[in-house]
Amino acid sequence: MTERAAVKAALKTQAVETPSWAYGNSGTRFKVFAQQGVPRDPREKLDDAAKVHEFTGVAPTMALHIPWDKVDDYAALARHAEDRGLRLGAINSNTFQDDAYRLGSVCHPDAAVRRKAVDHLLECVGIMDATGSKDLKLWFADGTNYPGQDDIRARQDRLAEALAEVYERLGHDQRMLLEYKLFEPAFYATDVPDWGTAYAHCLKLGPKAQVVVDTGHHAPGTNIEFIVATLLREEKLGGFDFNSRFYADDDLMVGAADPFQLFRIMYEVVCGGGLSGDVAFMLDQCHNVEAKIPAIIRSVMNVQEATAKALLVDRPALDEAQRAGDVLGANAVLMDAFSTDVRPLLREVREEMGLDPDPMGAYARSGWAEKIVAERVGGQQAGWGA
């Protein structure tokens, strides 16, 4: 197989999971903006996700968020996904939208509140059983706003106890993916603030617990690709939540703020064997002012372009330059790959997959946007707030 053929083969097998909440209404801290044609239930979200997969060919799963995507029959929802050519992906828990969680959820000082939170996480594992989902994704908004508000060590103990109970409930083919975030909503001490904290808990739990890297959850200047390389080396990288941020908040389209960073991250994924392993490539985005479906298509395309460039790095030339201590030569090899226009290559890949070479144009011409605006009238639109 030629190098070009190998690159194409890798791109054809790549899979990017889209999030159910990205198809619903979202906004800022101050206002959620409604759009016409937004799904009203998880089935309509799957209908939209199917369109993303139809035009990209590499988005075969949609993640669920509980309770935003709660239904009476999850097996029936899984069948609806299959009817649309999809599968249900990660199950995302929610322990941050209940009045009881004002001081935290699994780290709360009150044992009754912790029990409520853990029971919800166990409920999510039950949903995994019903849907065939492999991954339970956990993000905790737990933390404190003021020094002395609570005992930092005690909160870590409570977190570890909760995670251990949920870990024991997992099936042999299921995983727990623990996400971290530098800050928000806690302003003083976040209980899972960085990859080291997440890694330490996952290491203690065992092989079914791995770390999720949300590309928007870091301080400015953080070398995210170093974190990715280290977690891959330790076999503890469970997946990504792909998005972008410019200042502090996140959830913009992946690659929007720094395409070079996304390339560097994907290069480490390629080097570490992450493309052929169990690393889950998920989007975690909120499209507030842009149209939902084309924004998600664009994000999938951004991941594809960064991956293609990473695959085109001349590894033998890079190895030679590195061994020779040729600093500028080694950097030039990476920059040459990043500067390559991979859009013609990806058009070829799509044509060989039987797809339209222009996913954005194909969606615009499909009439789906007009169809959902005309048909999705009445009822309650999906979204995460008001």
CSV table of C-alpha atoms in Angstrom, one decimal:
chain,number,residue,atom,x,y,z
A,1,MET,CA,0.0,0.0,0.0
A,2,THR,CA,1.4,3.4,-1.0
A,3,GLU,CA,1.7,6.1,1.6
A,4,ARG,CA,-1.1,8.1,0.0
A,5,ALA,CA,-3.3,5.0,0.0
A,6,ALA,CA,-2.5,4.4,3.7
A,7,VAL,CA,-3.5,7.9,4.6
A,8,LYS,CA,-6.8,7.6,2.7
A,9,ALA,CA,-7.5,4.3,4.5
A,10,ALA,CA,-7.0,5.8,7.9
A,11,LEU,CA,-9.2,8.7,7.0
A,12,LYS,CA,-12.0,6.4,5.8
A,13,THR,CA,-12.1,4.5,9.1
A,14,GLN,CA,-11.9,7.6,11.4
A,15,ALA,CA,-15.1,8.1,13.4
A,16,VAL,CA,-16.2,11.4,15.1
A,17,GLU,CA,-19.1,11.2,17.6
A,18,THR,CA,-21.5,14.1,17.6
A,19,PRO,CA,-23.3,15.2,20.8
A,20,SER,CA,-27.1,15.3,21.1
A,21,TRP,CA,-27.1,18.7,22.9
A,22,ALA,CA,-25.3,20.4,19.9
A,23,TYR,CA,-28.5,19.9,17.9
A,24,GLY,CA,-30.7,21.7,20.5
A,25,ASN,CA,-31.0,25.3,21.6
A,26,SER,CA,-28.1,26.8,23.5
A,27,GLY,CA,-26.6,30.2,24.4
A,28,THR,CA,-24.6,32.2,26.8
A,29,ARG,CA,-24.9,32.4,30.6
A,30,PHE,CA,-27.5,35.1,30.0
A,31,LYS,CA,-29.7,33.9,27.2
A,32,VAL,CA,-30.5,30.7,25.3
A,33,PHE,CA,-31.3,31.5,21.7
A,34,ALA,CA,-34.0,29.5,19.9
A,35,GLN,CA,-33.7,28.5,16.2
A,36,GLN,CA,-36.3,27.3,13.9
A,37,GLY,CA,-36.3,23.6,13.1
A,38,VAL,CA,-34.5,22.6,16.3
A,39,PRO,CA,-35.3,19.0,17.4
A,40,ARG,CA,-38.0,18.5,20.1
A,41,ASP,CA,-36.9,15.1,21.3
A,42,PRO,CA,-34.0,12.6,21.1
A,43,ARG,CA,-35.4,10.9,18.0
A,44,GLU,CA,-35.4,14.2,16.0
A,45,LYS,CA,-31.8,14.8,17.3
A,46,LEU,CA,-30.9,11.4,15.8
A,47,ASP,CA,-32.6,12.4,12.5
A,48,ASP,CA,-30.3,15.4,12.4
A,49,ALA,CA,-27.2,13.4,13.4
A,50,ALA,CA,-28.0,11.0,10.6
A,51,LYS,CA,-27.7,13.9,8.1
A,52,VAL,CA,-24.2,14.8,9.5
A,53,HIS,CA,-23.2,11.2,8.9
A,54,GLU,CA,-24.8,11.0,5.5
A,55,PHE,CA,-22.7,13.9,4.2
A,56,THR,CA,-19.5,13.3,6.1
A,57,GLY,CA,-19.4,9.5,6.3
A,58,VAL,CA,-17.5,9.5,9.5
A,59,ALA,CA,-20.0,10.4,12.2
A,60,PRO,CA,-21.8,7.1,13.0
A,61,THR,CA,-22.6,7.7,16.6
A,62,MET,CA,-24.5,10.3,18.7
A,63,ALA,CA,-23.8,10.8,22.4
A,64,LEU,CA,-26.8,11.1,24.8
A,65,HIS,CA,-27.1,13.4,27.8
A,66,ILE,CA,-29.2,12.3,30.8
A,67,PRO,CA,-31.7,13.7,31.7
A,68,TRP,CA,-31.9,15.9,28.6
A,69,ASP,CA,-32.4,12.8,26.4
A,70,LYS,CA,-34.4,10.8,28.9
A,71,VAL,CA,-37.0,8.5,27.2
A,72,ASP,CA,-39.2,5.7,28.5
A,73,ASP,CA,-37.7,3.0,26.2
A,74,TYR,CA,-34.0,3.3,25.5
A,75,ALA,CA,-33.9,0.0,23.5
A,76,ALA,CA,-36.5,1.6,21.2
A,77,LEU,CA,-34.3,4.7,20.9
A,78,ALA,CA,-31.3,2.5,20.0
A,79,ARG,CA,-33.4,0.9,17.3
A,80,HIS,CA,-34.4,4.3,16.0
A,81,ALA,CA,-30.7,5.1,15.7
A,82,GLU,CA,-30.1,1.9,13.8
A,83,ASP,CA,-32.9,2.7,11.4
A,84,ARG,CA,-31.1,5.9,10.7
A,85,GLY,CA,-27.7,4.2,10.1
A,86,LEU,CA,-26.4,5.3,13.5
A,87,ARG,CA,-25.5,3.9,16.9
A,88,LEU,CA,-25.9,5.5,20.3
A,89,GLY,CA,-22.6,6.6,21.7
A,90,ALA,CA,-21.4,7.8,25.2
A,91,ILE,CA,-23.9,8.4,27.9
A,92,ASN,CA,-23.2,11.7,29.6
A,93,SER,CA,-24.4,12.2,33.2
A,94,ASN,CA,-25.7,15.5,34.7
A,95,THR,CA,-25.0,16.3,38.3
A,96,PHE,CA,-25.0,20.1,37.9
A,97,GLN,CA,-28.6,21.1,37.2
A,98,ASP,CA,-30.4,20.2,40.4
A,99,ASP,CA,-30.9,22.6,43.4
A,100,ALA,CA,-29.4,19.9,45.6
A,101,TYR,CA,-26.1,20.3,43.9
A,102,ARG,CA,-25.5,23.9,45.0
A,103,LEU,CA,-22.5,22.8,47.1
A,104,GLY,CA,-21.5,19.9,44.8
A,105,SER,CA,-22.7,16.5,43.9
A,106,VAL,CA,-20.5,13.5,44.5
A,107,CYS,CA,-18.2,15.7,46.6
A,108,HIS,CA,-21.0,17.4,48.6
A,109,PRO,CA,-20.6,17.4,52.4
A,110,ASP,CA,-24.1,15.9,52.8
A,111,ALA,CA,-24.2,12.1,52.4
A,112,ALA,CA,-27.8,12.3,51.1
A,113,VAL,CA,-26.9,14.5,48.3
A,114,ARG,CA,-23.9,12.3,47.4
A,115,ARG,CA,-26.3,9.3,47.3
A,116,LYS,CA,-28.6,11.2,45.0
A,117,ALA,CA,-25.7,11.9,42.6
A,118,VAL,CA,-24.3,8.4,42.7
A,119,ASP,CA,-27.8,6.9,42.1
A,120,HIS,CA,-28.0,9.1,38.9
A,121,LEU,CA,-24.6,7.8,37.7
A,122,LEU,CA,-25.8,4.2,38.3
A,123,GLU,CA,-28.9,5.0,36.4
A,124,CYS,CA,-26.7,6.1,33.5
A,125,VAL,CA,-24.9,2.7,33.5
A,126,GLY,CA,-28.3,1.1,33.3
A,127,ILE,CA,-29.0,3.2,30.2
A,128,MET,CA,-25.7,2.0,28.8
A,129,ASP,CA,-26.9,-1.6,29.3
A,130,ALA,CA,-30.1,-0.8,27.4
A,131,THR,CA,-28.5,1.1,24.5
A,132,GLY,CA,-25.4,-0.9,24.1
A,133,SER,CA,-23.3,2.1,24.8
A,134,LYS,CA,-19.7,1.5,25.8
A,135,ASP,CA,-18.7,4.7,27.5
A,136,LEU,CA,-20.0,6.6,30.6
A,137,LYS,CA,-18.7,10.1,30.5
A,138,LEU,CA,-18.4,12.0,33.7
A,139,TRP,CA,-17.9,15.7,34.2
A,140,PHE,CA,-18.5,17.2,37.6
A,141,ALA,CA,-19.2,20.9,38.3
A,142,ASP,CA,-18.1,20.2,41.9
A,143,GLY,CA,-15.8,22.7,43.7
A,144,THR,CA,-15.7,25.5,46.1
A,145,ASN,CA,-15.8,29.3,45.8
A,146,TYR,CA,-13.9,30.4,48.9
A,147,PRO,CA,-11.0,29.2,51.0
A,148,GLY,CA,-12.2,27.2,54.0
A,149,GLN,CA,-15.6,26.6,52.5
A,150,ASP,CA,-15.0,22.8,52.6
A,151,ASP,CA,-12.1,20.4,53.2
A,152,ILE,CA,-10.2,19.8,49.9
A,153,ARG,CA,-8.9,16.4,51.0
A,154,ALA,CA,-12.3,15.2,52.2
A,155,ARG,CA,-13.8,16.2,48.9
A,156,GLN,CA,-11.3,14.1,47.1
A,157,ASP,CA,-12.1,11.2,49.4
A,158,ARG,CA,-15.8,11.5,48.6
A,159,LEU,CA,-15.1,11.7,44.9
A,160,ALA,CA,-13.0,8.5,45.0
A,161,GLU,CA,-15.7,6.7,47.0
A,162,ALA,CA,-18.4,7.6,44.5
A,163,LEU,CA,-16.2,6.7,41.4
A,164,ALA,CA,-15.4,3.4,43.0
A,165,GLU,CA,-19.0,2.4,43.5
A,166,VAL,CA,-19.9,3.3,39.9
A,167,TYR,CA,-16.8,1.6,38.5
A,168,GLU,CA,-17.8,-1.7,40.2
A,169,ARG,CA,-21.2,-1.4,38.4
A,170,LEU,CA,-19.6,-1.3,34.9
A,171,GLY,CA,-19.9,-4.2,32.6
A,172,HIS,CA,-16.7,-5.9,31.4
A,173,ASP,CA,-16.9,-4.1,28.0
A,174,GLN,CA,-17.9,-0.7,29.5
A,175,ARG,CA,-15.7,2.2,30.4
A,176,MET,CA,-15.7,5.2,32.7
A,177,LEU,CA,-14.3,8.4,31.0
A,178,LEU,CA,-13.5,11.1,33.5
A,179,GLU,CA,-13.3,14.7,32.3
A,180,TYR,CA,-11.5,17.6,33.9
A,181,LYS,CA,-12.0,21.4,33.8
A,182,LEU,CA,-9.7,24.1,35.1
A,183,PHE,CA,-12.5,26.2,36.5
A,184,GLU,CA,-16.2,26.9,36.2
A,185,PRO,CA,-18.5,27.0,37.9
A,186,ALA,CA,-16.3,26.8,41.0
A,187,PHE,CA,-14.0,29.9,41.4
A,188,TYR,CA,-11.6,28.8,44.1
A,189,ALA,CA,-11.0,25.0,43.9
A,190,THR,CA,-12.5,22.7,41.3
A,191,ASP,CA,-12.5,19.1,42.4
A,192,VAL,CA,-11.3,17.7,39.1
A,193,PRO,CA,-9.4,20.6,37.7
A,194,ASP,CA,-6.7,19.0,35.6
A,195,TRP,CA,-5.5,15.9,33.8
A,196,GLY,CA,-3.3,14.9,36.8
A,197,THR,CA,-6.2,14.7,39.2
A,198,ALA,CA,-8.3,12.8,36.6
A,199,TYR,CA,-5.4,10.4,35.9
A,200,ALA,CA,-4.7,9.8,39.6
A,201,HIS,CA,-8.3,8.7,40.2
A,202,CYS,CA,-8.5,6.6,37.0
A,203,LEU,CA,-5.2,4.9,37.8
A,204,LYS,CA,-6.5,3.9,41.2
A,205,LEU,CA,-9.8,2.6,39.8
A,206,GLY,CA,-8.4,0.3,37.2
A,207,PRO,CA,-8.2,-0.3,33.4
A,208,LYS,CA,-11.9,0.5,32.8
A,209,ALA,CA,-11.4,4.1,33.9
A,210,GLN,CA,-9.7,6.6,31.5
A,211,VAL,CA,-9.3,10.3,31.1
A,212,VAL,CA,-11.2,12.6,28.7
A,213,VAL,CA,-9.3,15.6,27.3
A,214,ASP,CA,-11.7,18.5,26.5
A,215,THR,CA,-9.6,20.7,24.3
A,216,GLY,CA,-11.2,23.8,25.7
A,217,HIS,CA,-10.7,23.1,29.3
A,218,HIS,CA,-7.1,24.4,29.8
A,219,ALA,CA,-5.4,27.5,30.9
A,220,PRO,CA,-4.0,29.7,28.0
A,221,GLY,CA,-0.6,28.4,26.8
A,222,THR,CA,-1.2,24.9,28.1
A,223,ASN,CA,0.6,22.3,26.0
A,224,ILE,CA,-2.3,20.0,25.4
A,225,GLU,CA,-0.4,17.8,23.0
A,226,PHE,CA,2.0,16.9,25.8
A,227,ILE,CA,-1.0,15.8,27.9
A,228,VAL,CA,-2.3,13.7,25.0
A,229,ALA,CA,1.1,12.1,24.4
A,230,THR,CA,1.6,11.3,28.1
A,231,LEU,CA,-1.9,9.8,28.5
A,232,LEU,CA,-1.4,7.7,25.4
A,233,ARG,CA,1.9,6.5,26.7
A,234,GLU,CA,0.2,5.5,29.9
A,235,GLU,CA,-2.7,3.9,28.1
A,236,LYS,CA,-5.1,6.2,29.9
A,237,LEU,CA,-6.4,8.4,27.1
A,238,GLY,CA,-10.1,7.4,26.8
A,239,GLY,CA,-11.2,10.1,24.4
A,240,PHE,CA,-11.6,13.7,23.4
A,241,ASP,CA,-14.2,16.4,23.7
A,242,PHE,CA,-13.3,18.5,20.7
A,243,ASN,CA,-14.0,22.2,20.9
A,244,SER,CA,-12.3,25.6,20.9
A,245,ARG,CA,-12.0,28.6,23.1
A,246,PHE,CA,-10.5,32.0,22.7
A,247,TYR,CA,-10.4,33.3,26.3
A,248,ALA,CA,-11.8,31.3,29.2
A,249,ASP,CA,-15.0,29.6,28.2
A,250,ASP,CA,-15.2,26.9,25.6
A,251,ASP,CA,-17.6,24.9,23.3
A,252,LEU,CA,-16.8,26.8,20.0
A,253,MET,CA,-16.3,24.7,16.9
A,254,VAL,CA,-13.1,22.6,17.1
A,255,GLY,CA,-10.2,24.2,15.3
A,256,ALA,CA,-11.8,27.6,15.2
A,257,ALA,CA,-9.4,29.3,17.6
A,258,ASP,CA,-6.2,27.5,16.8
A,259,PRO,CA,-6.1,25.0,13.8
A,260,PHE,CA,-2.3,24.5,14.4
A,261,GLN,CA,-3.0,23.3,17.9
A,262,LEU,CA,-5.6,20.8,16.7
A,263,PHE,CA,-3.0,19.6,14.1
A,264,ARG,CA,-0.3,19.2,16.9
A,265,ILE,CA,-2.8,17.2,19.0
A,266,MET,CA,-3.7,14.9,16.2
A,267,TYR,CA,-0.1,14.4,15.3
A,268,GLU,CA,0.5,13.0,18.9
A,269,VAL,CA,-2.6,10.8,18.5
A,270,VAL,CA,-1.2,9.4,15.2
A,271,CYS,CA,2.2,8.9,16.8
A,272,GLY,CA,0.8,7.2,19.9
A,273,GLY,CA,-1.5,4.8,17.9
A,274,GLY,CA,-4.6,6.6,19.0
A,275,LEU,CA,-6.3,6.3,15.6
A,276,SER,CA,-6.3,2.5,15.6
A,277,GLY,CA,-7.1,2.2,19.4
A,278,ASP,CA,-10.0,2.8,21.6
A,279,VAL,CA,-9.7,6.6,21.8
A,280,ALA,CA,-13.1,8.2,21.4
A,281,PHE,CA,-13.2,11.3,19.2
A,282,MET,CA,-16.2,13.2,20.4
A,283,LEU,CA,-17.4,16.8,19.8
A,284,ASP,CA,-18.6,18.8,22.8
A,285,GLN,CA,-19.9,22.0,21.4
A,286,CYS,CA,-22.8,24.5,21.7
A,287,HIS,CA,-23.8,26.3,18.5
A,288,ASN,CA,-25.4,29.4,19.8
A,289,VAL,CA,-25.6,31.8,16.9
A,290,GLU,CA,-24.7,29.6,13.9
A,291,ALA,CA,-27.0,27.0,12.3
A,292,LYS,CA,-26.6,23.7,14.2
A,293,ILE,CA,-26.2,21.0,11.5
A,294,PRO,CA,-23.8,22.7,9.2
A,295,ALA,CA,-21.7,23.9,12.2
A,296,ILE,CA,-21.4,20.3,13.3
A,297,ILE,CA,-20.5,19.2,9.7
A,298,ARG,CA,-17.8,21.9,9.7
A,299,SER,CA,-16.4,20.7,13.0
A,300,VAL,CA,-16.2,17.1,11.7
A,301,MET,CA,-14.4,18.4,8.6
A,302,ASN,CA,-12.0,20.3,10.7
A,303,VAL,CA,-11.1,17.2,12.6
A,304,GLN,CA,-10.6,15.4,9.3
A,305,GLU,CA,-8.3,18.1,7.9
A,306,ALA,CA,-6.2,18.1,11.1
A,307,THR,CA,-6.0,14.3,11.0
A,308,ALA,CA,-5.0,14.3,7.3
A,309,LYS,CA,-2.2,16.7,7.9
A,310,ALA,CA,-1.0,14.7,10.9
A,311,LEU,CA,-0.9,11.6,8.8
A,312,LEU,CA,1.1,13.3,6.1
A,313,VAL,CA,4.0,14.1,8.4
A,314,ASP,CA,7.2,12.6,6.9
A,315,ARG,CA,8.1,10.5,9.9
A,316,PRO,CA,11.4,9.1,8.5
A,317,ALA,CA,12.6,12.6,7.7
A,318,LEU,CA,11.4,13.9,11.1
A,319,ASP,CA,13.2,11.0,12.9
A,320,GLU,CA,16.4,11.7,11.0
A,321,ALA,CA,16.3,15.4,11.8
A,322,GLN,CA,15.6,14.7,15.5
A,323,ARG,CA,18.4,12.2,15.8
A,324,ALA,CA,20.8,14.7,14.1
A,325,GLY,CA,19.7,17.5,16.5
A,326,ASP,CA,18.5,19.5,13.5
A,327,VAL,CA,16.1,21.8,15.3
A,328,LEU,CA,15.0,23.8,12.3
A,329,GLY,CA,14.9,20.8,10.0
A,330,ALA,CA,12.7,18.9,12.3
A,331,ASN,CA,10.3,21.8,12.8
A,332,ALA,CA,10.2,22.3,9.0
A,333,VAL,CA,9.0,18.7,8.5
A,334,LEU,CA,6.0,19.4,10.8
A,335,MET,CA,5.3,22.8,9.2
A,336,ASP,CA,5.4,21.3,5.7
A,337,ALA,CA,2.7,18.9,6.7
A,338,PHE,CA,0.6,21.6,8.4
A,339,SER,CA,0.9,23.9,5.4
A,340,THR,CA,-0.3,21.2,3.0
A,341,ASP,CA,-3.8,21.8,1.5
A,342,VAL,CA,-5.5,18.5,2.3
A,343,ARG,CA,-8.9,19.5,0.9
A,344,PRO,CA,-8.3,17.8,-2.5
A,345,LEU,CA,-7.2,14.6,-0.7
A,346,LEU,CA,-10.3,14.6,1.4
A,347,ARG,CA,-12.5,15.2,-1.6
A,348,GLU,CA,-11.0,12.1,-3.2
A,349,VAL,CA,-11.6,10.2,0.0
A,350,ARG,CA,-15.3,11.2,0.0
A,351,GLU,CA,-15.7,10.3,-3.6
A,352,GLU,CA,-14.2,6.9,-3.0
A,353,MET,CA,-16.7,6.5,-0.1
A,354,GLY,CA,-19.6,7.3,-2.4
A,355,LEU,CA,-20.1,10.7,-0.8
A,356,ASP,CA,-20.4,14.2,-2.2
A,357,PRO,CA,-16.9,15.7,-2.1
A,358,ASP,CA,-18.4,18.9,-0.6
A,359,PRO,CA,-20.3,18.1,2.6
A,360,MET,CA,-21.3,21.6,3.4
A,361,GLY,CA,-22.6,22.2,-0.1
A,362,ALA,CA,-24.4,18.8,-0.2
A,363,TYR,CA,-26.2,19.6,3.0
A,364,ALA,CA,-27.3,23.0,1.7
A,365,ARG,CA,-28.6,21.5,-1.4
A,366,SER,CA,-30.4,18.6,0.4
A,367,GLY,CA,-33.3,20.7,1.5
A,368,TRP,CA,-33.1,19.2,5.0
A,369,ALA,CA,-32.8,22.6,6.7
A,370,GLU,CA,-36.0,23.8,5.0
A,371,LYS,CA,-37.8,20.6,5.7
A,372,ILE,CA,-37.2,20.6,9.5
A,373,VAL,CA,-38.2,24.3,9.7
A,374,ALA,CA,-41.5,23.5,8.0
A,375,GLU,CA,-42.2,20.3,9.9
A,376,ARG,CA,-41.0,20.9,13.5
A,377,VAL,CA,-43.7,23.4,14.5
A,378,GLY,CA,-45.2,23.3,17.9
A,379,GLY,CA,-44.1,21.4,21.0
A,380,GLN,CA,-41.1,22.1,23.2
A,381,GLN,CA,-37.7,22.5,21.5
A,382,ALA,CA,-34.8,20.7,23.0
A,383,GLY,CA,-32.2,22.8,24.9
A,384,TRP,CA,-30.3,23.1,28.1
A,385,GLY,CA,-32.0,26.2,29.6
A,386,ALA,CA,-34.1,29.2,29.1
